[in-house]
Structure formats: C-alpha cells, structure tokens
Short mmCIF file of C-alpha atoms and ligand atoms in Angstrom, two decimals:
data_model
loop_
_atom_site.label_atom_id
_atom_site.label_comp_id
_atom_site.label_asym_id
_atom_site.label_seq_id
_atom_site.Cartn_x
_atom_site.Cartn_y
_atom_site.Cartn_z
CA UNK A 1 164.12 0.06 79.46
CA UNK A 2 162.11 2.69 81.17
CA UNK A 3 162.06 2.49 85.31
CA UNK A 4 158.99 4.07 85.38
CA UNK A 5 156.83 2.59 88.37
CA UNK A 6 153.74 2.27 85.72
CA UNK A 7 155.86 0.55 82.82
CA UNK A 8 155.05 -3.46 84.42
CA UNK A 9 151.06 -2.65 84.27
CA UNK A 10 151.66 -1.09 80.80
CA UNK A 11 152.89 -3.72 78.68
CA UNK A 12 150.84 -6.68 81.56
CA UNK A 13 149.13 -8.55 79.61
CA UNK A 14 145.14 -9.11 81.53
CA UNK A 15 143.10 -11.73 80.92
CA UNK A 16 139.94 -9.79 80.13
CA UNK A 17 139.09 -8.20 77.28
CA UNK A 18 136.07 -6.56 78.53
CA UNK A 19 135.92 -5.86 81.91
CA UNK A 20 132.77 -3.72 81.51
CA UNK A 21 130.60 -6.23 80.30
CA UNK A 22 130.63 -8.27 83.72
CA UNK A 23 130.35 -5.03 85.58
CA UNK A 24 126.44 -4.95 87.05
CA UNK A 25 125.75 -2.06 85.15
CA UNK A 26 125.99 -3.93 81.82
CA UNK A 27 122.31 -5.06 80.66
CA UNK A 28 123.34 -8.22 78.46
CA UNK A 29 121.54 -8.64 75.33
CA UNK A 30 120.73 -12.02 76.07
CA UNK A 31 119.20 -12.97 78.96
CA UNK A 32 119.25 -16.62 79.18
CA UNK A 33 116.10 -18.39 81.36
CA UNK A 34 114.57 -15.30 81.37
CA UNK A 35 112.52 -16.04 78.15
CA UNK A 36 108.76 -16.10 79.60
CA UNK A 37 109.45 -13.11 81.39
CA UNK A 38 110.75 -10.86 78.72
CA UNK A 39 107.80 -12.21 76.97
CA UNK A 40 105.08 -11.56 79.38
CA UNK A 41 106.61 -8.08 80.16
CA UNK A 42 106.39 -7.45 76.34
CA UNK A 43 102.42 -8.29 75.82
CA UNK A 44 102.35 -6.25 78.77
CA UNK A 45 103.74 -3.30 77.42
CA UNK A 46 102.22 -3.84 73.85
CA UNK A 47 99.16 -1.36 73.81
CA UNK A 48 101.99 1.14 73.82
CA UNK A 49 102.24 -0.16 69.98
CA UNK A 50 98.75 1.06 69.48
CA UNK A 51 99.45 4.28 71.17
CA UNK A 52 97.08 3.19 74.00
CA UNK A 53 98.20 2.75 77.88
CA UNK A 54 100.34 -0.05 78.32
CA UNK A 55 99.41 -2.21 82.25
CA UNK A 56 101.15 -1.29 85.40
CA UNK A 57 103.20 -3.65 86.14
CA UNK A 58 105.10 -5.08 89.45
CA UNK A 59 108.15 -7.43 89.25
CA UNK A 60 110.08 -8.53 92.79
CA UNK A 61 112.51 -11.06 93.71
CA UNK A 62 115.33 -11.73 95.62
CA UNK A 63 118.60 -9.56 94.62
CA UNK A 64 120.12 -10.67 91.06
CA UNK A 65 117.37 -12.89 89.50
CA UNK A 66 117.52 -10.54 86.68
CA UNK A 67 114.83 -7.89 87.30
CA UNK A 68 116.38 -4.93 86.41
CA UNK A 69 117.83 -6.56 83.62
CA UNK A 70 114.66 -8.24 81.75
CA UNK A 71 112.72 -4.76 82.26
CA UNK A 72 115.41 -2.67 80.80
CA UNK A 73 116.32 -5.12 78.15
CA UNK A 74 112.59 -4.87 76.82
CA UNK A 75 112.33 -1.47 77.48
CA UNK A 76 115.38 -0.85 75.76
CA UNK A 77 113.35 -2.52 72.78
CA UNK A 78 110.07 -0.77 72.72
CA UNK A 79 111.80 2.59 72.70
CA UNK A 80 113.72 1.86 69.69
CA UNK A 81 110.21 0.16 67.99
CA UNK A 82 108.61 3.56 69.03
CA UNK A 83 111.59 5.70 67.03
CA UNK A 84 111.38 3.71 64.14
CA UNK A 85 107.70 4.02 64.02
CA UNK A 86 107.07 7.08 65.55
CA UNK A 87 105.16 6.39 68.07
CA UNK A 88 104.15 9.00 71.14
CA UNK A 89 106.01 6.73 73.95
CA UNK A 90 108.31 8.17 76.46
CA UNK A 91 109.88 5.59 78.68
CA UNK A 92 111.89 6.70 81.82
CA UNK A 93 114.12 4.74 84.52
CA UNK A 94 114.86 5.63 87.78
CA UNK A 95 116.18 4.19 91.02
CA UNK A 96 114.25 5.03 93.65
CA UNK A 97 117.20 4.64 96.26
CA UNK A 98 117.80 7.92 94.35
CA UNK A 99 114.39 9.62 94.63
CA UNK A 100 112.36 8.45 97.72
CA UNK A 101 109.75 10.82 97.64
CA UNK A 102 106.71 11.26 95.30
CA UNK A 103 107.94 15.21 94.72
CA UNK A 104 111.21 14.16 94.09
CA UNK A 105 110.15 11.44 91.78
CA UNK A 106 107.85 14.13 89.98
CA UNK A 107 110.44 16.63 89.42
CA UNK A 108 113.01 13.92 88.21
CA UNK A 109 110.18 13.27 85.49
CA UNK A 110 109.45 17.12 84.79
CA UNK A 111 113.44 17.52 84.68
CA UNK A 112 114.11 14.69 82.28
CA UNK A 113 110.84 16.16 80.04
CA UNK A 114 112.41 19.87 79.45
CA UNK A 115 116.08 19.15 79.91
CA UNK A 116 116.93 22.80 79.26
CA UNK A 117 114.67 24.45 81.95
CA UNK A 118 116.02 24.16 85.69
CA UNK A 119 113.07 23.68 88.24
CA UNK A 120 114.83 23.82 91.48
CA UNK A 121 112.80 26.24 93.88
CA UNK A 122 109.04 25.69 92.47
CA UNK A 123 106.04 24.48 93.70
CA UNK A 124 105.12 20.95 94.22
CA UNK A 125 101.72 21.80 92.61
CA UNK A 126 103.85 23.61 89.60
CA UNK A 127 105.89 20.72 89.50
CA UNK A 128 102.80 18.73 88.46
CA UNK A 129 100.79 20.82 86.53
CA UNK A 130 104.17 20.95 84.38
CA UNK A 131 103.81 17.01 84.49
CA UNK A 132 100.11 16.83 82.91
CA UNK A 133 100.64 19.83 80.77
CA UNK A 134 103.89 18.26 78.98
CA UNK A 135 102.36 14.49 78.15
CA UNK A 136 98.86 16.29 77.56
CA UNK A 137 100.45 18.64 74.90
CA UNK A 138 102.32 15.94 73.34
CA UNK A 139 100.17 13.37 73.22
CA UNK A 140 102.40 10.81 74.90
CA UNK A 141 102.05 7.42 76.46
CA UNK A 142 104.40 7.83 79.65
CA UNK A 143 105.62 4.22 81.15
CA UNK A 144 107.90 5.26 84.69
CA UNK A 145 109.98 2.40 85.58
CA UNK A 146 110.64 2.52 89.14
CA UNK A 147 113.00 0.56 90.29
CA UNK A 148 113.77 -0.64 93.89
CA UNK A 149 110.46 0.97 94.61
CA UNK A 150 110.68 0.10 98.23
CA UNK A 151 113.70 2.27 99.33
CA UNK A 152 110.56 5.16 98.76
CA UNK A 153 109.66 6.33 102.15
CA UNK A 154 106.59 4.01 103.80
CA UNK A 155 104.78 7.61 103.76
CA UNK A 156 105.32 8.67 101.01
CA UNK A 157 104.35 5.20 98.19
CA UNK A 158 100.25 5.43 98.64
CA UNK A 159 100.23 9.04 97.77
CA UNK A 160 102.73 8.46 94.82
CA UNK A 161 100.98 5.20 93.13
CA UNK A 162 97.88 7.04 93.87
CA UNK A 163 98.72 10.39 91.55
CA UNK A 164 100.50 8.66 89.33
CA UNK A 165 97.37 6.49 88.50
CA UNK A 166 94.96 9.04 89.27
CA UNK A 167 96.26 11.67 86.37
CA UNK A 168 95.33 9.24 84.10
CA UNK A 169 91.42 10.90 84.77
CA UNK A 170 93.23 14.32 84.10
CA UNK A 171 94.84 13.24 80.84
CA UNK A 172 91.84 11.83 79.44
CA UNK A 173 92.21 10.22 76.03
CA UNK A 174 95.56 10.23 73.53
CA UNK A 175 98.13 10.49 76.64
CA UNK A 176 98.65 8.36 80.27
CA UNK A 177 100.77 7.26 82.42
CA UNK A 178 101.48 3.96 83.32
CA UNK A 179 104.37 2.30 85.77
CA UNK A 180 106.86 -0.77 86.40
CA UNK A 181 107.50 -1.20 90.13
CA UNK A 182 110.28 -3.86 90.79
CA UNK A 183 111.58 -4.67 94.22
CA UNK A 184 113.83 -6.62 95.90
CA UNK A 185 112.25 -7.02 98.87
CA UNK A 186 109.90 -9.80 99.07
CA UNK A 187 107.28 -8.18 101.66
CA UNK A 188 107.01 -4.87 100.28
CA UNK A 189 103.68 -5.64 98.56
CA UNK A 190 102.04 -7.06 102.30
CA UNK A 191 103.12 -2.76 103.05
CA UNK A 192 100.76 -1.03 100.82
CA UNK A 193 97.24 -0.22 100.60
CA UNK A 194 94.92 -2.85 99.08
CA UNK A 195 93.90 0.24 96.70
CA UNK A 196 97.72 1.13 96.19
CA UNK A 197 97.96 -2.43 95.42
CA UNK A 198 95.70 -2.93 93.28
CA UNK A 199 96.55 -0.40 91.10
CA UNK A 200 100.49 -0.89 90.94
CA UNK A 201 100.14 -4.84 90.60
CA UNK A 202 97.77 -4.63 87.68
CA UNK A 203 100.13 -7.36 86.65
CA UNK A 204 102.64 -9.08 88.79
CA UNK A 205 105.49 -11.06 88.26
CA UNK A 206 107.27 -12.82 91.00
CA UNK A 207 111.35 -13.69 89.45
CA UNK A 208 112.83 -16.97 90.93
CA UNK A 209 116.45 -17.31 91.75
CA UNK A 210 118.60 -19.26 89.41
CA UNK A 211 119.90 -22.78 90.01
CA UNK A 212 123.39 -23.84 89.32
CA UNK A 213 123.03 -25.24 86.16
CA UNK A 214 121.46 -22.02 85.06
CA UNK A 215 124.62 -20.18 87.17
CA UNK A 216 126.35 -21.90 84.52
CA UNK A 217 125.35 -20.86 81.78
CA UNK A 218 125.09 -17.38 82.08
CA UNK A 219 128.88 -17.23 83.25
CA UNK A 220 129.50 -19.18 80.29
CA UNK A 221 127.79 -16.48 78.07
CA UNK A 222 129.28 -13.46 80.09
CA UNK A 223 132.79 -15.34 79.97
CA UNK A 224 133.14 -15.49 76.14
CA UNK A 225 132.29 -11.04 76.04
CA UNK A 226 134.50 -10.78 79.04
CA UNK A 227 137.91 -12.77 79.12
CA UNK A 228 140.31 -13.65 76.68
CA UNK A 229 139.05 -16.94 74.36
CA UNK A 230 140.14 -20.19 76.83
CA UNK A 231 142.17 -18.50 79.58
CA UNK A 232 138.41 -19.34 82.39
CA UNK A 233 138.70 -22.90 83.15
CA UNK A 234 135.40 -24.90 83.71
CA UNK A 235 136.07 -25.45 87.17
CA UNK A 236 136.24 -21.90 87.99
CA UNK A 237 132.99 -21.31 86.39
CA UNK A 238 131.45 -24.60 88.37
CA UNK A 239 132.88 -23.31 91.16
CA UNK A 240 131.68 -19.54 91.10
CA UNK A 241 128.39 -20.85 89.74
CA UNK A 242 128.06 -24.03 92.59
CA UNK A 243 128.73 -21.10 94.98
CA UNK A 244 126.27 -18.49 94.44
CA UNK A 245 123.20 -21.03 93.85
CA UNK A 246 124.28 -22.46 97.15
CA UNK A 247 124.34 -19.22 98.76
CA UNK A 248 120.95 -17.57 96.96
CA UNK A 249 120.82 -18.20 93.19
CA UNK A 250 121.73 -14.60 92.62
CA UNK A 251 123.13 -14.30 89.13
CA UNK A 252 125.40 -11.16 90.54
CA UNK A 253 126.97 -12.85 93.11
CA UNK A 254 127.87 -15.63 90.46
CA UNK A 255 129.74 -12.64 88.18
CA UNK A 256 131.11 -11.11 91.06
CA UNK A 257 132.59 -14.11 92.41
CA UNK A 258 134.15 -14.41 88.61
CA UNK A 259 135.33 -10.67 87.89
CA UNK A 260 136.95 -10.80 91.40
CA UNK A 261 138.58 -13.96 90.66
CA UNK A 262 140.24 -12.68 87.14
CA UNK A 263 141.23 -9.48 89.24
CA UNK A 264 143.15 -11.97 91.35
CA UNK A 265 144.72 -14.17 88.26
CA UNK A 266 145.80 -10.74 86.90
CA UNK A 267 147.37 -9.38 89.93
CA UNK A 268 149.51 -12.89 90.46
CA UNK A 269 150.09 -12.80 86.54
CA UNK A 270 148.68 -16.16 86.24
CA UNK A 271 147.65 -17.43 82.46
CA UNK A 272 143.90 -18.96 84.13
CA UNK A 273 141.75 -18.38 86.12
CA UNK A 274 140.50 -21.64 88.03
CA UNK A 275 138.84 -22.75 91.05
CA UNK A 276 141.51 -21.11 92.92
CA UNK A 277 141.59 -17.85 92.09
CA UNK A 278 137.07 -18.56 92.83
CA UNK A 279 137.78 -19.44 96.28
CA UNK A 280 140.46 -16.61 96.80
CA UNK A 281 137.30 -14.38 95.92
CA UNK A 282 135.03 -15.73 98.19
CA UNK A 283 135.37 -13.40 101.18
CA UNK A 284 135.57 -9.82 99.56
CA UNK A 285 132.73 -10.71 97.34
CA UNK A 286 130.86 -11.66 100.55
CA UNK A 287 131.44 -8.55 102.32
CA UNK A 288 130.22 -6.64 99.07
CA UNK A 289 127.25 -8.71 99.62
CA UNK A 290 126.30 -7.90 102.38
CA UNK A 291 127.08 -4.46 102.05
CA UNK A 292 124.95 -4.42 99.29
CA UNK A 293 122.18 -5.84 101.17
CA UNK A 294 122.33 -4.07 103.72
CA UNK A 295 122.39 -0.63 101.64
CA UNK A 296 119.46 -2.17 99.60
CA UNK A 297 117.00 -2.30 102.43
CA UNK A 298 114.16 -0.03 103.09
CA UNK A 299 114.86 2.51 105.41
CA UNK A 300 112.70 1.52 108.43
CA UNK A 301 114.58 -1.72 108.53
CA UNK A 302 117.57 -0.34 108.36
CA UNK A 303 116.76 1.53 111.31
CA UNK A 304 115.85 -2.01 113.06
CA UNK A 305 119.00 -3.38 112.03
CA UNK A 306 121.15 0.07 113.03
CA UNK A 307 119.49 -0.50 116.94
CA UNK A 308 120.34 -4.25 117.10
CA UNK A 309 123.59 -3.32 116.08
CA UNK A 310 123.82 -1.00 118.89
CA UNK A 311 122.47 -2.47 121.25
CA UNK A 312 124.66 -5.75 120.22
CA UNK A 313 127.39 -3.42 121.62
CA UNK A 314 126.62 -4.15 125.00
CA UNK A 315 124.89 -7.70 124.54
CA UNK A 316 123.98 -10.07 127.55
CA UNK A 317 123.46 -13.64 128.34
CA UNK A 318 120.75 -14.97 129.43
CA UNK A 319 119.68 -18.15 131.54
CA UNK A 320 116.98 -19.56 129.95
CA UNK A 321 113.99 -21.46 131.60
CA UNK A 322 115.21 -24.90 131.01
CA UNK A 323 118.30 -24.15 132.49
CA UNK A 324 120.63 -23.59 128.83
CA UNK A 325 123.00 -20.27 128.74
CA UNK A 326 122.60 -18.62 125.51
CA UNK A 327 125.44 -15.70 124.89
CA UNK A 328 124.66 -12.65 123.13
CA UNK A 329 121.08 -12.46 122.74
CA UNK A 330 119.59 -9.14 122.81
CA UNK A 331 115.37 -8.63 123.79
CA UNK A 332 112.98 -7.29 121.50
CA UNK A 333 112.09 -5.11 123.46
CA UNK A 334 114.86 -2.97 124.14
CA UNK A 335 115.70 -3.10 120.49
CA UNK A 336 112.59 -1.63 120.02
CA UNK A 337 113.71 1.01 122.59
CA UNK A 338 116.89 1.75 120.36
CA UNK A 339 115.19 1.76 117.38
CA UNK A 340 112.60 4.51 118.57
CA UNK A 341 115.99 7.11 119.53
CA UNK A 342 117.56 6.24 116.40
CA UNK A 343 114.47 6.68 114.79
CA UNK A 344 114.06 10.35 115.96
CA UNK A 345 118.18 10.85 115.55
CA UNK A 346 117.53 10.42 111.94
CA UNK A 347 114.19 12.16 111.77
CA UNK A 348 112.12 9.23 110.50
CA UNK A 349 108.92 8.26 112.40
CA UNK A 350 109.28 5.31 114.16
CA UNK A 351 106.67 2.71 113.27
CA UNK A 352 104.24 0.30 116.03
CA UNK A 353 105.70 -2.27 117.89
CA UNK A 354 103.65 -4.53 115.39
CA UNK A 355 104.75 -3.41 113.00
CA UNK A 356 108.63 -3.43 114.36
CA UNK A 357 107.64 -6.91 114.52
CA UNK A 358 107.13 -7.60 111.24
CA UNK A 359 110.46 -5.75 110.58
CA UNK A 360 111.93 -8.32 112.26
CA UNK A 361 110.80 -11.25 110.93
CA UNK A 362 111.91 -10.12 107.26
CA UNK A 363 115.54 -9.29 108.96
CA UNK A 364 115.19 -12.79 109.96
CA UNK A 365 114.38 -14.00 106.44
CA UNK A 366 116.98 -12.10 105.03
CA UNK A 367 119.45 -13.53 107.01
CA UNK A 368 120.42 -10.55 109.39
CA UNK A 369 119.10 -11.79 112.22
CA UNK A 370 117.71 -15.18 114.17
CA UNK A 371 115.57 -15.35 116.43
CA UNK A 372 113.97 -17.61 119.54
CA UNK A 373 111.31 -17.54 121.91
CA UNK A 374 112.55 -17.27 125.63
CA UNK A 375 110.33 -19.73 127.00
CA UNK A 376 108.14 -18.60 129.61
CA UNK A 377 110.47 -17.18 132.48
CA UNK A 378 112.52 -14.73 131.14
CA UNK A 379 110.66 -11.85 131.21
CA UNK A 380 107.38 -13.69 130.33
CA UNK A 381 107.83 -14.86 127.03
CA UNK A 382 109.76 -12.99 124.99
CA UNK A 383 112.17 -12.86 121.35
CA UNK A 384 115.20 -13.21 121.85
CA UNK A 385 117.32 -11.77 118.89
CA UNK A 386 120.75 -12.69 117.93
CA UNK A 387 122.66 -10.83 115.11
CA UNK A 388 124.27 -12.90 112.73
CA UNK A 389 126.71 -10.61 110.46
CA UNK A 390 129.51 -8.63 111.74
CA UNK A 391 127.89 -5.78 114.13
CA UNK A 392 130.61 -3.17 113.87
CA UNK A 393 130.91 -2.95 110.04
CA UNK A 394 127.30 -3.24 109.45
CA UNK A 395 126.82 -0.34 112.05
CA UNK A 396 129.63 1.75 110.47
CA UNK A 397 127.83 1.31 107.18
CA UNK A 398 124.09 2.28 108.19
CA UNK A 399 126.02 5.24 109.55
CA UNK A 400 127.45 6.45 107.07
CA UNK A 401 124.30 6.09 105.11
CA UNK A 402 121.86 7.90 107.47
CA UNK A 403 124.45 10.82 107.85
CA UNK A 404 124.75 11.70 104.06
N1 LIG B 501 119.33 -14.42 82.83
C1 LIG B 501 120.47 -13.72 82.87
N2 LIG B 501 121.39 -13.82 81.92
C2 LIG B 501 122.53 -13.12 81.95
N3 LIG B 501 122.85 -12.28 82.93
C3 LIG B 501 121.98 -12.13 83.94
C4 LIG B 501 120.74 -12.83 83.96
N4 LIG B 501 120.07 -12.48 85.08
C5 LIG B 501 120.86 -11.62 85.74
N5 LIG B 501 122.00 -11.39 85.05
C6 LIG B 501 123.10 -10.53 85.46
O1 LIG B 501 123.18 -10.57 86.88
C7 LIG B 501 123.33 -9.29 87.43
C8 LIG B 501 122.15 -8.97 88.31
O2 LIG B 501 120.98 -8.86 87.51
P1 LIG B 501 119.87 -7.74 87.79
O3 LIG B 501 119.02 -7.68 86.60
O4 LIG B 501 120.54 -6.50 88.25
O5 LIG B 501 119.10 -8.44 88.99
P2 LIG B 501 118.04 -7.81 89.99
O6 LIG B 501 117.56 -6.54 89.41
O7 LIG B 501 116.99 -8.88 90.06
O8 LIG B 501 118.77 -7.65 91.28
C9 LIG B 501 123.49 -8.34 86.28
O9 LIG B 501 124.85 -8.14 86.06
C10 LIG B 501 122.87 -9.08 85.10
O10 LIG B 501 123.50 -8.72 83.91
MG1 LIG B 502 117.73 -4.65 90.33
#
C-alpha cells in the first residue's frame, strides 16, 4: 500500500457526482416555478425573431429568486434560435459589479465586438463611435444584459441608460440596441430619473422569493444532477429547504445549505447526508450570506454600513426619555459624520443627509441595521441605530473591498 498523504482522498469514495451543477454558476435547464417568467421574458425578447428591437426590460428581487438564472436561461435560447436561423442578434452579459461605469461598460461591449483589436488607451468618444459603427455595419439587433445594475455608480446610471437608448436615433433602421437591467436591490428603481426610468423599465418584472414547498423541489431536481442516486435523505432536503424559506426564500441559500452539508458527509465519510450534516452547515453558509450581501450592495450603502461599523467601535448607551437604558446604539447623526470621511477616504461623493436617510432605511430592510426613535429628550428627537451583524468582520470585509 502506498503511504502517500493523498492516497485516502484518492480511492474516497464522495457522495456527489457533480459537484458543479449545485455550484451558483450553473444555470439549470429547468427552472421550476419560474414558468410565467421565462415566458413573459420570451414575448419580450421576440421582435428579435423578426430582426426588429426587442423591449428593455427590468427584472429585481431579493437575492436567489432566480433572476439571473431565468434571463440567461432564455437568452441562452434566443441565441441559439438566432444561429440556426441566422438572424442579426448579438446578445451580451455582464456583471456590473465588474463594470460600474458607462465607459467601462462601453468598452467591455466594443472589446467583446472585435475580440482581436485591444482598445486600452482610446477615447471615450472613439470608444463609441466604434460602438455605432460595428452594429450599424452589421446590421445587428444588440440586447446588453446588465446584471446587478445597481453596483453602477449613482453618477454614472442616467447618463448610461440614457446613451444606450438614445443611439437607437443614431442607428436608425436594421440595427438597435436594447437592454435587461436586473437588480437585487429592491429600491434601486425609487434612485433613477423618471426619464431613466422610463426608458429602462419599458417592461418590468418584479421575482418573488420561493416558499418551502417550492425550496423543495428545486433541491429535489438539483439533488438527482448532483449526488449519488439515494445517498440525500428527505429530511435533509426538508430541512435545507424549511431553512432558507424561513430565512428569505432564496433558492441559493437552499443549495448552499445542501452542497455544504455533502462537503460535511464527505469529510466524516458518512454514506448520507441528513438533517444533520443541514444543521452542521448552518453557520458557514450564514456567514457566506452575509458576506455575500454585504459585497452585493451598492456602493453608497456600503459606505453607510462601513461608518456604522466604525463608529460601532466606540458605541454608547444612552438613557432614554422614559427612563429605559438601551446599550450600543449609535446616532444618526454622527454616522452621518463617519460616513462623509469615509466617503472622501474612498473618493466617492458623499450623498445629502436625505438621502443618507433613505440609505438607512433600506439597511434596515435588509436586515443590517434597526432602528428607533429617541423620544423627544435625547438630543431632540433623533434615530437611534443599532447594528445587527457582527461589526468587525463586516468592517474587515468593506475594507478589503474599497482598497482593491
Ligand atoms: N426556479 C429555480 N429552479 C432551479 N434552480 C433555481 C431556481 N431559481 C434559482 N435557482 C438556483 O438558485 C441559485 C440562485 O439563482 P439566481 O438566478 O442566481 O438568483 P438571483 O439572480 O435572483 O440572485 C442558482 O444556483 C440557481 O441555479
Ligand atoms: Mg443574480
């Protein structure tokens, strides 16, 4: 027998057989309660059949309800209707945690169009002329999916949705250029200009998160493609399913919770994967939550949540009016101190203490944060902010992000 160290993990059995196909980058060829939106998205995209300009369209929802999924799924479709029929459609994805600014996004699109030719060092206004002249010459319908459109800079969105609809008027007839916005964040659309808005959301689709039952069922699919035939017991996939609905109906978490779990029944060298093994998974999926959340928010709030973490350093009680202690609460207003030096440390403009208010009421729906009124007394009547994640990982993270 050999004694080398790797021999054990060599001839260990696993109990997947796929591990790729639960990983988030796999886009499942069925999509399972996603029906009416696969087929709304597709009579949206249909001119494109016709070689005519298929709608805008914007799609948001909360974190793994299948956005990303449904668009590239029927994406995936029309582009391999278009080959088999020749028709002039050129479809493009991109994350826009990627490319957050409307040149960046342009040259991504001029890059991707002559894949050969490296455009590093010219002109914005080369970089679009290039644009035009490439779907003008070739007579193409051009759909840009954007996704995670909100991670563009607040700046930067109005002048981006605002080309990219108005060269439509420079391409005249036989060529356009139409988009797919989808977001995670539920109040990016209250952000934009009405006319910004009305242009992207020429149709809009709003994706709900899943229930258990529906948790279910898509393990169940992704279980058979993943894991050996039998060896994921129902009560893990209750389990893993009862969690995530309970926690936000996000169809990721719910895979997470199960890929982490048959990590776990590998490791021990057990023959199942149960309930056990769900539970055991629990926390680190939670902190890759979070993370994930965290890195998924638009920049601005991030820089909210950076000061309250900062500031939550240092935090102080306070006596409130009617007499009550409360520990660790932080004012909104020295937040909004914070936030205006971090702000400027990381070179982003800081934004009006309205709308730093708003900022905080969507770190509040998210989860980040809670907040009370002082009662009149404390320093008239003011928030009072309390963070509700860990502080020193969170701020670690941010950090690390903003200094990249
Ligand atoms: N209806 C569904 N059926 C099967 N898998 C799904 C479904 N919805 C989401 N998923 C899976 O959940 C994960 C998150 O989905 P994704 O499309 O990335 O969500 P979103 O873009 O809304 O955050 C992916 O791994 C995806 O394959
Ligand atoms: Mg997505």
């Amino acid at each position: 027998m050999s004694d080398n160290i790797f021999y054990e993990y060599l001839n260990k059995g696993s109990l997947f057989v796929n591990k790729n196909k639960i990983s988030p980058h796999y886009v499942p060829e069925k999509l399972p309660f996603r029906d009416e939106q696969i087929k709304e998205l597709s009579l949206w995209l249909s001119p494109a059949l016709k070689k005519e300009k298929p709608h805008n369209i914007f799609i948001y929802g909360k974190v793994g309800t299948g956005k990303t999924s449904a668009v590239r799924h029927v994406v995936n479709q029309l582009d391999s209707i278009s080959k088999e029929n020749n028709l002039c459609l050129y479809t493009l994805y991109l994350n826009c945690r990627n490319y957050q600014t409307k040149h960046a996004i342009l040259f991504y699109c001029v890059q991707s169009f002559y894949p050969d030719k490296n455009f590093v060092g010219y002109s914005k206004s080369f970089i679009y002329d290039k644009f035009i002249t490439f779907l003008k010459e070739n007579e193409l319908n051009f759909v840009v999916i954007l996704d995670e459109i909100d991670k563009i800079k607040d700046r930067e969105i109005d002048d981006l949705i605002y080309t990219l609809s108005r060269s439509n008027d420079e391409l005249g007839v036989g060529s356009s250029v139409s988009m797919i916005g989808i977001s995670n964040n539920l109040f990016f659309m209250s952000r934009l200009d009405p006319r910004t808005k009305s242009s992207l959301c020429e149709q809009e689709a709003v994706y709900p998160p899943y229930n258990a039952e529906e948790l279910k069922e898509i393990l169940k699919q992704r279980v058979s493609l993943t894991f050996k035939e039998n060896v994921v017991l129902d009560s893990a996939i209750n389990s893993a399913a009862a969690m995530a609905a309970k926690e936000s109906g996000d169809a990721r978490t719910a895979l997470m919770l199960l890929l982490k779990a048959g990590e776990i029944a590998d490791m021990n060298k057990k023959d199942f994967v149960t309930d056990k093994e769900v539970h055991l998974a629990k926390d680190k999926v939670e902190h890759e939550i979070i993370r994930s959340m965290v890195l998924t928010l638009p920049v601005q709030l991030q820089l909210v949540l950076l000061a309250i973490t900062e500031r939550s350093e240092s935090p102080k009680g306070i006596l409130k009016i009617d007499g009550s202690y409360e520990e660790n609460v932080l004012y909104s207003g020295e937040i909004y101190d914070t936030y205006i030096v971090v702000s400027n440390k990381y070179g982003e403009k800081p934004v009006s203490m309205r709308w730093f208010r708003e900022y905080i009421n969507e770190l509040e729906a998210y989860g980040f944060i809670s907040t009370t009124q002082s009662g009149k007394g404390v320093k008239g009547n003011t928030t009072l902010i309390k963070l509700g994640v860990d502080s020193k990982s969170i701020k670690d993270l941010l950090e690390k992000e903003f200094n990249v």
